[in-house]
Short mmCIF file of C-alpha atoms and ligand atoms in Angstrom, two decimals:
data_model
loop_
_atom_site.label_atom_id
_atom_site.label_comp_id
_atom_site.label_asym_id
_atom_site.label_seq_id
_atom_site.Cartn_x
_atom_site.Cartn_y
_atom_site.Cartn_z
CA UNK A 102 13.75 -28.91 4.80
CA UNK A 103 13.41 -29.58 8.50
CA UNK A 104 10.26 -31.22 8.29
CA UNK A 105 10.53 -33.60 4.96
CA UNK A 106 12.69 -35.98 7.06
CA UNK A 107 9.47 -36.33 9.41
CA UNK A 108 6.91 -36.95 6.23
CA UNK A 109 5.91 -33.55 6.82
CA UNK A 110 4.89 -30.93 3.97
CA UNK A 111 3.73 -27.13 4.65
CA UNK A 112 1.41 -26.04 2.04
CA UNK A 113 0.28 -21.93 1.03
CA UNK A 114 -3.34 -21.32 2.98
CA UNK A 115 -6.20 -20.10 0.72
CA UNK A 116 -6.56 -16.48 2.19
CA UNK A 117 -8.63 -13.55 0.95
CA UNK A 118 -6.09 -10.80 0.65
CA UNK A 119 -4.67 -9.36 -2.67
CA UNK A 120 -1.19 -10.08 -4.51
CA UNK A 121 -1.72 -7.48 -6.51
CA UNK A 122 -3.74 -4.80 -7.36
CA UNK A 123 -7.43 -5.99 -7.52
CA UNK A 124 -10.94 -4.15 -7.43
CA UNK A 125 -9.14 -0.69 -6.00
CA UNK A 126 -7.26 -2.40 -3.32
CA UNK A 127 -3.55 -2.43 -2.92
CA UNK A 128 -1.66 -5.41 -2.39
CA UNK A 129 -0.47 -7.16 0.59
CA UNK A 130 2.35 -5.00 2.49
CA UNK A 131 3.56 -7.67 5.15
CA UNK A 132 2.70 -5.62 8.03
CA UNK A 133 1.32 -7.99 9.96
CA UNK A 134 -1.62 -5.97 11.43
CA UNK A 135 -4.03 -8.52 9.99
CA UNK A 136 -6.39 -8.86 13.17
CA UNK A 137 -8.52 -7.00 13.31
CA UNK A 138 -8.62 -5.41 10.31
CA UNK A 139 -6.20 -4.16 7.37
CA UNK A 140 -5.27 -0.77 7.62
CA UNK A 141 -4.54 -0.39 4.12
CA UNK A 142 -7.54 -2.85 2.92
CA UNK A 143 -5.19 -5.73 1.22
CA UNK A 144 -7.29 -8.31 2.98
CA UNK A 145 -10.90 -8.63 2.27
CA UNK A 146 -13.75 -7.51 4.97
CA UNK A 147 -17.35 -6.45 4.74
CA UNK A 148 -16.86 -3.18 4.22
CA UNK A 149 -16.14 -3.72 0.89
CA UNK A 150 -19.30 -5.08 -0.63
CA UNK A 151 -21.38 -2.59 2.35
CA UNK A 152 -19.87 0.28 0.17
CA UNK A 153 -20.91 -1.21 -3.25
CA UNK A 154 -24.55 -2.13 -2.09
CA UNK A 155 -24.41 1.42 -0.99
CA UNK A 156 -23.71 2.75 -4.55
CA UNK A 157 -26.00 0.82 -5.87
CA UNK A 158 -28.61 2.19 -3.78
CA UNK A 159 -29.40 -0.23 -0.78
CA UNK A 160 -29.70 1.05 2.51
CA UNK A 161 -27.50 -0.34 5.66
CA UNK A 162 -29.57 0.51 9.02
CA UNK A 163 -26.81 0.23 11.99
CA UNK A 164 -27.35 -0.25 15.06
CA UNK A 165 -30.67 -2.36 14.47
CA UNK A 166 -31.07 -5.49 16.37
CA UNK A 167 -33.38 -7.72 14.95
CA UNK A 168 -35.52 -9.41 17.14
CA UNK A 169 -38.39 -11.19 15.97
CA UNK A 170 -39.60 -12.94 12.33
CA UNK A 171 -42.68 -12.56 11.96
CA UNK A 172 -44.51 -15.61 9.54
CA UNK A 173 -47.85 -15.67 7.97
CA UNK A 174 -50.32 -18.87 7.79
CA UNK A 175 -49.19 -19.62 4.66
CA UNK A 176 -45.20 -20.13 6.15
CA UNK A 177 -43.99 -17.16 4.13
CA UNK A 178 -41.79 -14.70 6.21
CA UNK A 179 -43.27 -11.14 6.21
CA UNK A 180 -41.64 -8.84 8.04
CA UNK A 181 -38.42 -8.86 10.28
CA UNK A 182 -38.74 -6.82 13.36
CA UNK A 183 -36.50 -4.93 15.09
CA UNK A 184 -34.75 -2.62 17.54
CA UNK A 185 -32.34 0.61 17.59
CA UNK A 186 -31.15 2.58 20.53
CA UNK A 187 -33.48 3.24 23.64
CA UNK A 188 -35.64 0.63 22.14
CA UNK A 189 -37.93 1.84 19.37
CA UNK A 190 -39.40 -0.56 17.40
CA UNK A 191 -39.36 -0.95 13.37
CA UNK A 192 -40.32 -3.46 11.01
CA UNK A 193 -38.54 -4.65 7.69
CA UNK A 194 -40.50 -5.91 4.81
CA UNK A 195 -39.66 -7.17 1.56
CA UNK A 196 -40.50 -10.44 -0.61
CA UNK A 197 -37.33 -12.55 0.27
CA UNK A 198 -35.46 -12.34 3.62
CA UNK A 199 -32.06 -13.07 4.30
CA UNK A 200 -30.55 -13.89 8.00
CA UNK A 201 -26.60 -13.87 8.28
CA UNK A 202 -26.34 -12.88 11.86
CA UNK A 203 -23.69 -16.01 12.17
CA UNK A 204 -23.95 -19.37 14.51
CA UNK A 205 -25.00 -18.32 17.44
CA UNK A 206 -27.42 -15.12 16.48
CA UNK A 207 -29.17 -16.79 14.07
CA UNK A 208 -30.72 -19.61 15.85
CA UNK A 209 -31.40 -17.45 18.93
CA UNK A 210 -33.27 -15.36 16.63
CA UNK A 211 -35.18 -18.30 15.17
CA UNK A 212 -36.17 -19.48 18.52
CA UNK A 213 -36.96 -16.55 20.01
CA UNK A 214 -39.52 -16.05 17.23
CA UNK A 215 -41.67 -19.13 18.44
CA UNK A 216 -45.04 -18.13 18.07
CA UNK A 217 -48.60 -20.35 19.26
CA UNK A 218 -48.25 -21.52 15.13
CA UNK A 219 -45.06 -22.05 15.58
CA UNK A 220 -43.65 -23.05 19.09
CA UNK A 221 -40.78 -23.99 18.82
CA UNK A 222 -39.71 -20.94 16.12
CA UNK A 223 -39.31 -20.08 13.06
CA UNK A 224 -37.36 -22.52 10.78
CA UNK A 225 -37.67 -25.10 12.95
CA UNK A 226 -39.41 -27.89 11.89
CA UNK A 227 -36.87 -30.45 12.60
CA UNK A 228 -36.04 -29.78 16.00
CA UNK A 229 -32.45 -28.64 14.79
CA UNK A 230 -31.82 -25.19 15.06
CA UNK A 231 -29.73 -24.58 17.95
CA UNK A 232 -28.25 -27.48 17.67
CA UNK A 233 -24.93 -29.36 16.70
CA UNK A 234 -22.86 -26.11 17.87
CA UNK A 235 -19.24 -26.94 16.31
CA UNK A 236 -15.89 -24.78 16.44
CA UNK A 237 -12.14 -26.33 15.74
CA UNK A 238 -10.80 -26.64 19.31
CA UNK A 239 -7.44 -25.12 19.10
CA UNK A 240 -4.56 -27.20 20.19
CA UNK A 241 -1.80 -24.00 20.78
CA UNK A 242 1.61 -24.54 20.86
CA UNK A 243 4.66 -22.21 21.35
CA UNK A 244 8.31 -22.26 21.07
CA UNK A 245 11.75 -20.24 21.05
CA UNK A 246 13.76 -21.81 18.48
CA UNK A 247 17.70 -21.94 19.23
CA UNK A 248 17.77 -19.99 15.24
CA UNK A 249 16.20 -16.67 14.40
CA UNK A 250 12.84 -17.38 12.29
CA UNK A 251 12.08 -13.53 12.61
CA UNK A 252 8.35 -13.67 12.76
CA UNK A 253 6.04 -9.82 12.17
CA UNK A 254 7.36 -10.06 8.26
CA UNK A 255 3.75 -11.05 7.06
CA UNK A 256 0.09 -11.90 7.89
CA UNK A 257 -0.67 -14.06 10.66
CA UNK A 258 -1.02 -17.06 9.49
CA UNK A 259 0.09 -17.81 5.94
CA UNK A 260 0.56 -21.92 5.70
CA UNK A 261 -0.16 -25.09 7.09
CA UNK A 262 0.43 -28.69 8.01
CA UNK A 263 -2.82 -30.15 6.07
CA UNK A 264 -2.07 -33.96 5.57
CA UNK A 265 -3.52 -34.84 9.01
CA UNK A 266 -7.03 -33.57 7.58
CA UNK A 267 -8.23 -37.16 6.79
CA UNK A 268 -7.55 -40.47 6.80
CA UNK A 269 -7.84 -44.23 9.04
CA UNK A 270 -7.19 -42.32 12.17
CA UNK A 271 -10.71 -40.71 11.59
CA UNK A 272 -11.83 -44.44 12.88
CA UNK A 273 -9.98 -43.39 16.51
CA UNK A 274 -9.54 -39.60 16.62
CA UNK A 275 -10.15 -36.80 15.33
CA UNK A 276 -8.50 -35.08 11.87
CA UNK A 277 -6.92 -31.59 12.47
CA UNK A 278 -4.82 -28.93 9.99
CA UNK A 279 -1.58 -27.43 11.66
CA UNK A 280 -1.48 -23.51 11.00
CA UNK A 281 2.09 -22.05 11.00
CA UNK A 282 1.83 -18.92 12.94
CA UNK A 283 3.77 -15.56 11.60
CA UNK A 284 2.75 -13.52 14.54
CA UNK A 285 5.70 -15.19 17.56
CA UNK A 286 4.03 -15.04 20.51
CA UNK A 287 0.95 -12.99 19.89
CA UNK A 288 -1.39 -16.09 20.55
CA UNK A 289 -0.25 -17.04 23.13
CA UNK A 290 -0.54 -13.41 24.55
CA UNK A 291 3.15 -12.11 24.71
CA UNK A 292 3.25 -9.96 21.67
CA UNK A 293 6.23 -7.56 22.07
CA UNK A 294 4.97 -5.23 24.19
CA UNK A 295 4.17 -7.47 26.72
CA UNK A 296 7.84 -9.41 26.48
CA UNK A 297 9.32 -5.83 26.55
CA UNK A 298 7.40 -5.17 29.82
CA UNK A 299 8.40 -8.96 30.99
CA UNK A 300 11.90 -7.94 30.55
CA UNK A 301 11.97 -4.88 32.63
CA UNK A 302 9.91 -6.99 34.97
CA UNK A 303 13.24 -9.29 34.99
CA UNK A 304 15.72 -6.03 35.05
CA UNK A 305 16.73 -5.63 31.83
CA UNK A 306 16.91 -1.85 30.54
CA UNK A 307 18.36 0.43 27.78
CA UNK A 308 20.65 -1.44 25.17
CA UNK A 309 20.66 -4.95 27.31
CA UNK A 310 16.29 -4.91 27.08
CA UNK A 311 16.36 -3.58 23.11
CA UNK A 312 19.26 -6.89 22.63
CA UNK A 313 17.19 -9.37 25.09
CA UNK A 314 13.86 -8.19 23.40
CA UNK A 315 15.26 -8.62 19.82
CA UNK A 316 16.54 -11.70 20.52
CA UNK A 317 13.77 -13.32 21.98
CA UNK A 318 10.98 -11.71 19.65
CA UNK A 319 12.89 -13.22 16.26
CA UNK A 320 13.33 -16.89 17.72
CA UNK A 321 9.39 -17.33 18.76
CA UNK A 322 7.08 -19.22 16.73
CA UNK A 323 3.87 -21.18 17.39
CA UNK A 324 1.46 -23.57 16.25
CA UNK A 325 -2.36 -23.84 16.12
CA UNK A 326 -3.90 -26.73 15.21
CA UNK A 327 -7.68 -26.64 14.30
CA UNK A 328 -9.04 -29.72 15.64
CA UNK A 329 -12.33 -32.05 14.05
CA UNK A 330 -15.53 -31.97 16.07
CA UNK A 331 -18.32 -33.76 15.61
CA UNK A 332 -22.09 -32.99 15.24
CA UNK A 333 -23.18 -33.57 18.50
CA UNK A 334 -26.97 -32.20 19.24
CA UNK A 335 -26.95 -31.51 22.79
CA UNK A 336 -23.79 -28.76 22.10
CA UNK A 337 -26.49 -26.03 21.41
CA UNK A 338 -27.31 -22.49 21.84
CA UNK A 339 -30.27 -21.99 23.56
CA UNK A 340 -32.55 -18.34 24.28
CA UNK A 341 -31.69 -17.37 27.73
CA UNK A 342 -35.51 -16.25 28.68
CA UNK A 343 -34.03 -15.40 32.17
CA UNK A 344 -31.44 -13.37 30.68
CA UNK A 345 -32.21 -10.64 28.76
CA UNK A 346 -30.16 -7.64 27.18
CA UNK A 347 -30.37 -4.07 27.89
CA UNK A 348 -33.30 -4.15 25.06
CA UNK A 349 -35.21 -6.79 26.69
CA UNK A 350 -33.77 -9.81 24.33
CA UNK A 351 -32.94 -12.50 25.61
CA UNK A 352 -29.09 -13.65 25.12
CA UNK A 353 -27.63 -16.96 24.06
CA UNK A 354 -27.19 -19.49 26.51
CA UNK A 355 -24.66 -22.00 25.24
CA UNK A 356 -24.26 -25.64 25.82
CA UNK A 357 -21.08 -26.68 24.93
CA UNK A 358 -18.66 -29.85 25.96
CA UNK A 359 -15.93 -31.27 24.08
CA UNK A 360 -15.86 -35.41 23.43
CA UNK A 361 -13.07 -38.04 23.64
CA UNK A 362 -12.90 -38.04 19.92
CA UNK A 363 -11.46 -34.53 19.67
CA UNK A 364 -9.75 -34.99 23.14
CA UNK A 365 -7.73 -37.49 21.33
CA UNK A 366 -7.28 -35.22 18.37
CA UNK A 367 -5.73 -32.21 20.87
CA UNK A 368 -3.15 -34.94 21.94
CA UNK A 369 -2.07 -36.00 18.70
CA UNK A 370 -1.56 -32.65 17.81
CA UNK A 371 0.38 -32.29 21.23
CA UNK A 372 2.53 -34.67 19.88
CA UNK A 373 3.24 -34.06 16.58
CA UNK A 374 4.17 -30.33 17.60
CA UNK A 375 6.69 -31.84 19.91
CA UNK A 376 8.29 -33.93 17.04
CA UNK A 377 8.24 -30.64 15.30
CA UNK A 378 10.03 -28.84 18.00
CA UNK A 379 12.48 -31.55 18.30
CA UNK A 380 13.27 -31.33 14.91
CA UNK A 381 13.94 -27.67 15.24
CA UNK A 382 15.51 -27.51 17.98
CA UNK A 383 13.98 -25.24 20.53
CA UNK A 384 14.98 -23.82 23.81
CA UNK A 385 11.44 -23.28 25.55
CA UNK A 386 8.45 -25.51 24.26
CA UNK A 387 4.93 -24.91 26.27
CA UNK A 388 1.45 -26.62 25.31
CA UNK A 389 -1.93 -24.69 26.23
CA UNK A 390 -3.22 -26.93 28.65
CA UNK A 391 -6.73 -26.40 27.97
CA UNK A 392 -7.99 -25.50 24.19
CA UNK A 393 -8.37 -22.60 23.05
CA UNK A 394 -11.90 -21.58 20.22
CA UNK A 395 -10.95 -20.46 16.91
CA UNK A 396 -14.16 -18.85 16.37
CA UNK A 397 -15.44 -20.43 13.63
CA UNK A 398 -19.20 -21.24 14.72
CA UNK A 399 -20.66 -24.01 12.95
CA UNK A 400 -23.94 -26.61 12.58
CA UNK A 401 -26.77 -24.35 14.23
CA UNK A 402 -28.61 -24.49 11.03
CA UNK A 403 -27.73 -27.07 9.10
CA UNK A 404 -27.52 -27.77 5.37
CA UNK A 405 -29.22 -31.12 3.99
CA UNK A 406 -31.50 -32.94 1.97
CA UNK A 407 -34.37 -33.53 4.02
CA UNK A 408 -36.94 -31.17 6.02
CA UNK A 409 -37.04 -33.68 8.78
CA UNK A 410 -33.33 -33.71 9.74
CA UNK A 411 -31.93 -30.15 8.80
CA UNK A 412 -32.72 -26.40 8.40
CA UNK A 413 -31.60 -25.35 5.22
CA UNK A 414 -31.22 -27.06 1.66
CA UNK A 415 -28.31 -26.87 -0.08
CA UNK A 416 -29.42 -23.41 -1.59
CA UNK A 417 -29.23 -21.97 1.59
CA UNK A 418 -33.45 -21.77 1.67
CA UNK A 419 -35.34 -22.90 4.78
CA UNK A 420 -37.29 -25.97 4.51
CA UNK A 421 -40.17 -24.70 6.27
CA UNK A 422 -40.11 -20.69 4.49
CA UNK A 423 -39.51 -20.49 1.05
CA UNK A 424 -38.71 -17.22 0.95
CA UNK A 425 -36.24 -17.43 3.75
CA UNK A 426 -32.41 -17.95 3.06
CA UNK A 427 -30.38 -18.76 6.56
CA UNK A 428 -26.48 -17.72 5.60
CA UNK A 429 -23.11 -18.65 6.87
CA UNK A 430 -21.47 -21.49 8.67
CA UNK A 431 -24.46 -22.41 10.94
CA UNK A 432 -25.21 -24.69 7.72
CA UNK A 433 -22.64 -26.93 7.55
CA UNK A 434 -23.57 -29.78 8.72
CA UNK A 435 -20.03 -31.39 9.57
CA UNK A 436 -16.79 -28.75 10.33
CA UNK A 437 -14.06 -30.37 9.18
CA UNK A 438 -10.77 -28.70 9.67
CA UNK A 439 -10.72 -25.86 7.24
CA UNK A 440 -11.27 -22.06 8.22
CA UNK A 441 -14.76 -21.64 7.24
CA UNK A 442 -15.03 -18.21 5.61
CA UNK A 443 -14.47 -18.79 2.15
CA UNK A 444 -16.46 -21.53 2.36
CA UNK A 445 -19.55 -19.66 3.67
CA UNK A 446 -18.38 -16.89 1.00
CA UNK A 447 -19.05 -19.39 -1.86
CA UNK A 448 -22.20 -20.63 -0.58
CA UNK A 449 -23.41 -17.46 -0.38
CA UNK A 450 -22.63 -16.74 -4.11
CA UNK A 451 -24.80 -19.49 -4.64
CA UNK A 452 -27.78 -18.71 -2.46
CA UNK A 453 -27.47 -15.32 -4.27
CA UNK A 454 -27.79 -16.81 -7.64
CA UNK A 455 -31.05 -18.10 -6.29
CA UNK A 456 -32.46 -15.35 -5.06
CA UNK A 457 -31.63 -13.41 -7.93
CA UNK A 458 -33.72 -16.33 -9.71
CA UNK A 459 -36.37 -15.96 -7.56
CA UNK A 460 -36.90 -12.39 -7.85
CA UNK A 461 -36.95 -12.87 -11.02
CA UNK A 462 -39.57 -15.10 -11.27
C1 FAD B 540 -10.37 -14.31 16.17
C2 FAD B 540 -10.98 -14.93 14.95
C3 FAD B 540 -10.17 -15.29 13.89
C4 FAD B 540 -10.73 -15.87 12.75
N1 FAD B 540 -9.89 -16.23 11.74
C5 FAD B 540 -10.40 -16.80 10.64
C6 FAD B 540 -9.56 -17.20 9.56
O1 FAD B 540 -8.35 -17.03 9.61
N2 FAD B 540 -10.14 -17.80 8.48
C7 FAD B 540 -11.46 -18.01 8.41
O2 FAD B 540 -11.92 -18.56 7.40
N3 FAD B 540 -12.29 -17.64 9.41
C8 FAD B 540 -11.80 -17.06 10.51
N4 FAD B 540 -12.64 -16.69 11.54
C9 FAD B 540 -14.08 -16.92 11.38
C10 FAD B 540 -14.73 -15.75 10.63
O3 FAD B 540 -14.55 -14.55 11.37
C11 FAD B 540 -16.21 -16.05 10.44
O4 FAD B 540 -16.35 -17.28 9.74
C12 FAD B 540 -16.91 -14.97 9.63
O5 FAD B 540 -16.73 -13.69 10.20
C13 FAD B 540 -18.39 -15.28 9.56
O6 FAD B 540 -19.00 -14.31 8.76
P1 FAD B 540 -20.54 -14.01 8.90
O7 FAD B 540 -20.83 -12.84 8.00
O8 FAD B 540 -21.32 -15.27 8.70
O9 FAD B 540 -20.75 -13.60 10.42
P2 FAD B 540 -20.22 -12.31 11.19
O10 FAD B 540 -18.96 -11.80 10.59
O11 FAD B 540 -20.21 -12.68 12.64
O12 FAD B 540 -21.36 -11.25 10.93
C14 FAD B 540 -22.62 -11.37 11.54
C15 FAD B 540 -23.19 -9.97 11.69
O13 FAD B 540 -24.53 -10.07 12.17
C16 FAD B 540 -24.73 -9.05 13.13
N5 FAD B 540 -25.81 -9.48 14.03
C17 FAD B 540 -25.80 -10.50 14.92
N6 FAD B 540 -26.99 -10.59 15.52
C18 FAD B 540 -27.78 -9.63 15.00
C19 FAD B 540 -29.13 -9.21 15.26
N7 FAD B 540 -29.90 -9.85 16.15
N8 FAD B 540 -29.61 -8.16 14.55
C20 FAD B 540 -28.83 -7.51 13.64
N9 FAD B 540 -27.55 -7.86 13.37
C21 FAD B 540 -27.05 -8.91 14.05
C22 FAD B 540 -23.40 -8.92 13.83
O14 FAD B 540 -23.29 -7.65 14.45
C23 FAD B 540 -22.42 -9.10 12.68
O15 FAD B 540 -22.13 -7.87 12.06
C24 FAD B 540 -12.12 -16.11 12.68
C25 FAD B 540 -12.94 -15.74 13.75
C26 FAD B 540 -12.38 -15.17 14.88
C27 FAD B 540 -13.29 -14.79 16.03
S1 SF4 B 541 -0.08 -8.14 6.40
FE1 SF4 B 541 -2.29 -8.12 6.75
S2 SF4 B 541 -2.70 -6.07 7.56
FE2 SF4 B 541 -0.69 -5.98 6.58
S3 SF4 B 541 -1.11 -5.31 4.49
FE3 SF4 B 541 -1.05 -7.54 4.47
S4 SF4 B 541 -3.19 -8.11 4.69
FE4 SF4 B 541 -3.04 -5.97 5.35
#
């Protein structure tokens, strides 16, 4: 009601997290424990399709670090090799391979494959692994509203400001989705322990801290907008040769700057949280000053048509093996706004259907 006089609408985010009963999993309870995990398994992680693979007889191998994928002269992938504990080497085979190690581990393990055949690693035909690193810059802002909002009732983030996501601006600056935040302050980093040890900090004890910290805790609130970036091929992650791991691997080196084009998107997004906290009316309004990374790692493989510009077809299957499939966000080729996950979730369906296909065959 505050918002419609500003043109502003809050819509329901797509999450994966059950209503109701679904697959042996409870419902939602509205703890708000959400990060990192779900104690009671309401919201969706890995662990759920681990188990099933598990019933169904597949083998998970923890702890293994894979390090090398080995090609033969015909450009089929044979083996992926790879590392546990104190360094012992092993070797998976099979007919199709599949590489989900996320945005950053995935390239790195591409390039570090490079071979004389192949110098500049597996996959890599086009010069674009690595390449066109992407996140959503997070514009964070926080407030104390002069009403209790009583955040804690309910996952973290639940709904969003989503009508900023595209339109003539996109000319200028860049799009961006508003997330509503249910978790106060806990962005930010004063979750209630750490306003509880503020307080005592400031003097406040027995019934006066319980009052001040009840107070405070119900009337903060906070707003993340997830900012556009563009594909730009010098952000890239890179092998650090110089730099390896305890296993002798080398780690990622990143290359990563942010443009004027999503500069300009973090200070419309200043702005329109400020018209926001007018129209609440807050007592305390702060802006990060500097963004923060929402963790969603994006366009280190990407997804398109042709072998010469991109990694992966739409199928998810390399362009240069075609028995290798390269899953998760690293293939999108532009980020958007959106949270990525379900996104990478469907395209995996779809790779599967493939490789079901192919095995198959
Ligand atoms: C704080 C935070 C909040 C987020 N919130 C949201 C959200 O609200 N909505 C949303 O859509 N997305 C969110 N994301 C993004 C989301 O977590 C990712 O999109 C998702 O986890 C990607 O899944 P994935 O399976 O591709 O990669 P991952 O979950 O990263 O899994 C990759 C796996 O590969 C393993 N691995 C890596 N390298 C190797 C190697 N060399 N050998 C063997 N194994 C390897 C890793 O150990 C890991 O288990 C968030 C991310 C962060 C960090
Ligand atoms: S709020 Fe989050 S952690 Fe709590 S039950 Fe719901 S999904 Fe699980």
């Amino acid at each position: 009601m505050i918002l419609a006089p500003l043109g502003l609408k809050v819509l329901l985010t797509p999450q994966a997290r059950n209503s109701m009963v679904y697959d042996g999993r409870p419902p939602c309870c509205g703890n708000a424990t959400c990060v990192p995990i779900c104690p009671i398994a309401a919201k969706y992680d890995a662990s759920v399709h681990a188990q099933k693979f598990e019933q169904l007889g597949g083998e998970i191998l923890d702890q293994a670090v894979a390090h090398f994928v080995a090609v033969d002269t015909q450009g089929r992938v044979t083996a992926i090799r790879f590392k546990r504990p104190g360094g012992s080497e092993h070797r998976a085979v099979g007919r199709i391979f599949v590489i989900a190690a996320h945005g950053i581990e995935t390239p790195k393990l591409l390039l570090i494959s490079r071979t004389d055949a192949l110098p500049e690693g597996v996959a890599n035909g086009s010069g674009a692994v690595g390449r066109y690193l992407m996140d959503h810059p997070i514009q964070l802002s926080w407030a104390l509203s002069k009403e209790a909002l009583y955040p804690y009732r309910s996952p973290l983030e639940n709904a969003g400001i989503e009508q900023f996501r595209n339109a003539d601006f996109r000319r200028e600056r860049a799009a961006f989705r508003v997330a509503v935040g249910e978790d106060g302050w806990s962005f930010p980093g004063t979750p209630p322990p750490a306003l509880a040890s503020e307080l005592i900090k400031e003097g406040f004890r027995g019934k006066a801290l319980r009052e001040e910290l009840n107070y405070r805790a119900a009337r903060q609130f906070r707003f993340a907008a997830l900012i556009e970036q563009l594909p730009d091929p010098e952000n890239r992650v890179l092998p650090a040769w110089d730099n390896p791991d305890e296993l002798g691997i080398p780690r990622p080196r990143i290359v990563y700057d942010l443009d004027d084009y999503t500069r300009k998107g973090l200070a419309a997004a200043r702005e329109l949280h400020d018209q926001i906290f007018d129209a609440v009316g807050v007592t305390f309004r702060k802006h990060a000053e500097e963004h923060y990374g929402a963790g969603h790692i994006i366009g280190t493989y990407r997804m398109g048509n042709e072998a010469r510009t991109s990694v992966v077809n739409a199928q998810q299957r390399s362009h240069d093996h075609p028995n290798l499939f390269l899953l998760g966000s690293g293939a999108f080729p532009t980020a958007g706004t959106a949270n990525p996950t379900l996104t990478i979730a469907a395209l995996a369906l779809w790779a599967a259907d493939t490789i079901r296909q192919d095995l198959a065959g």
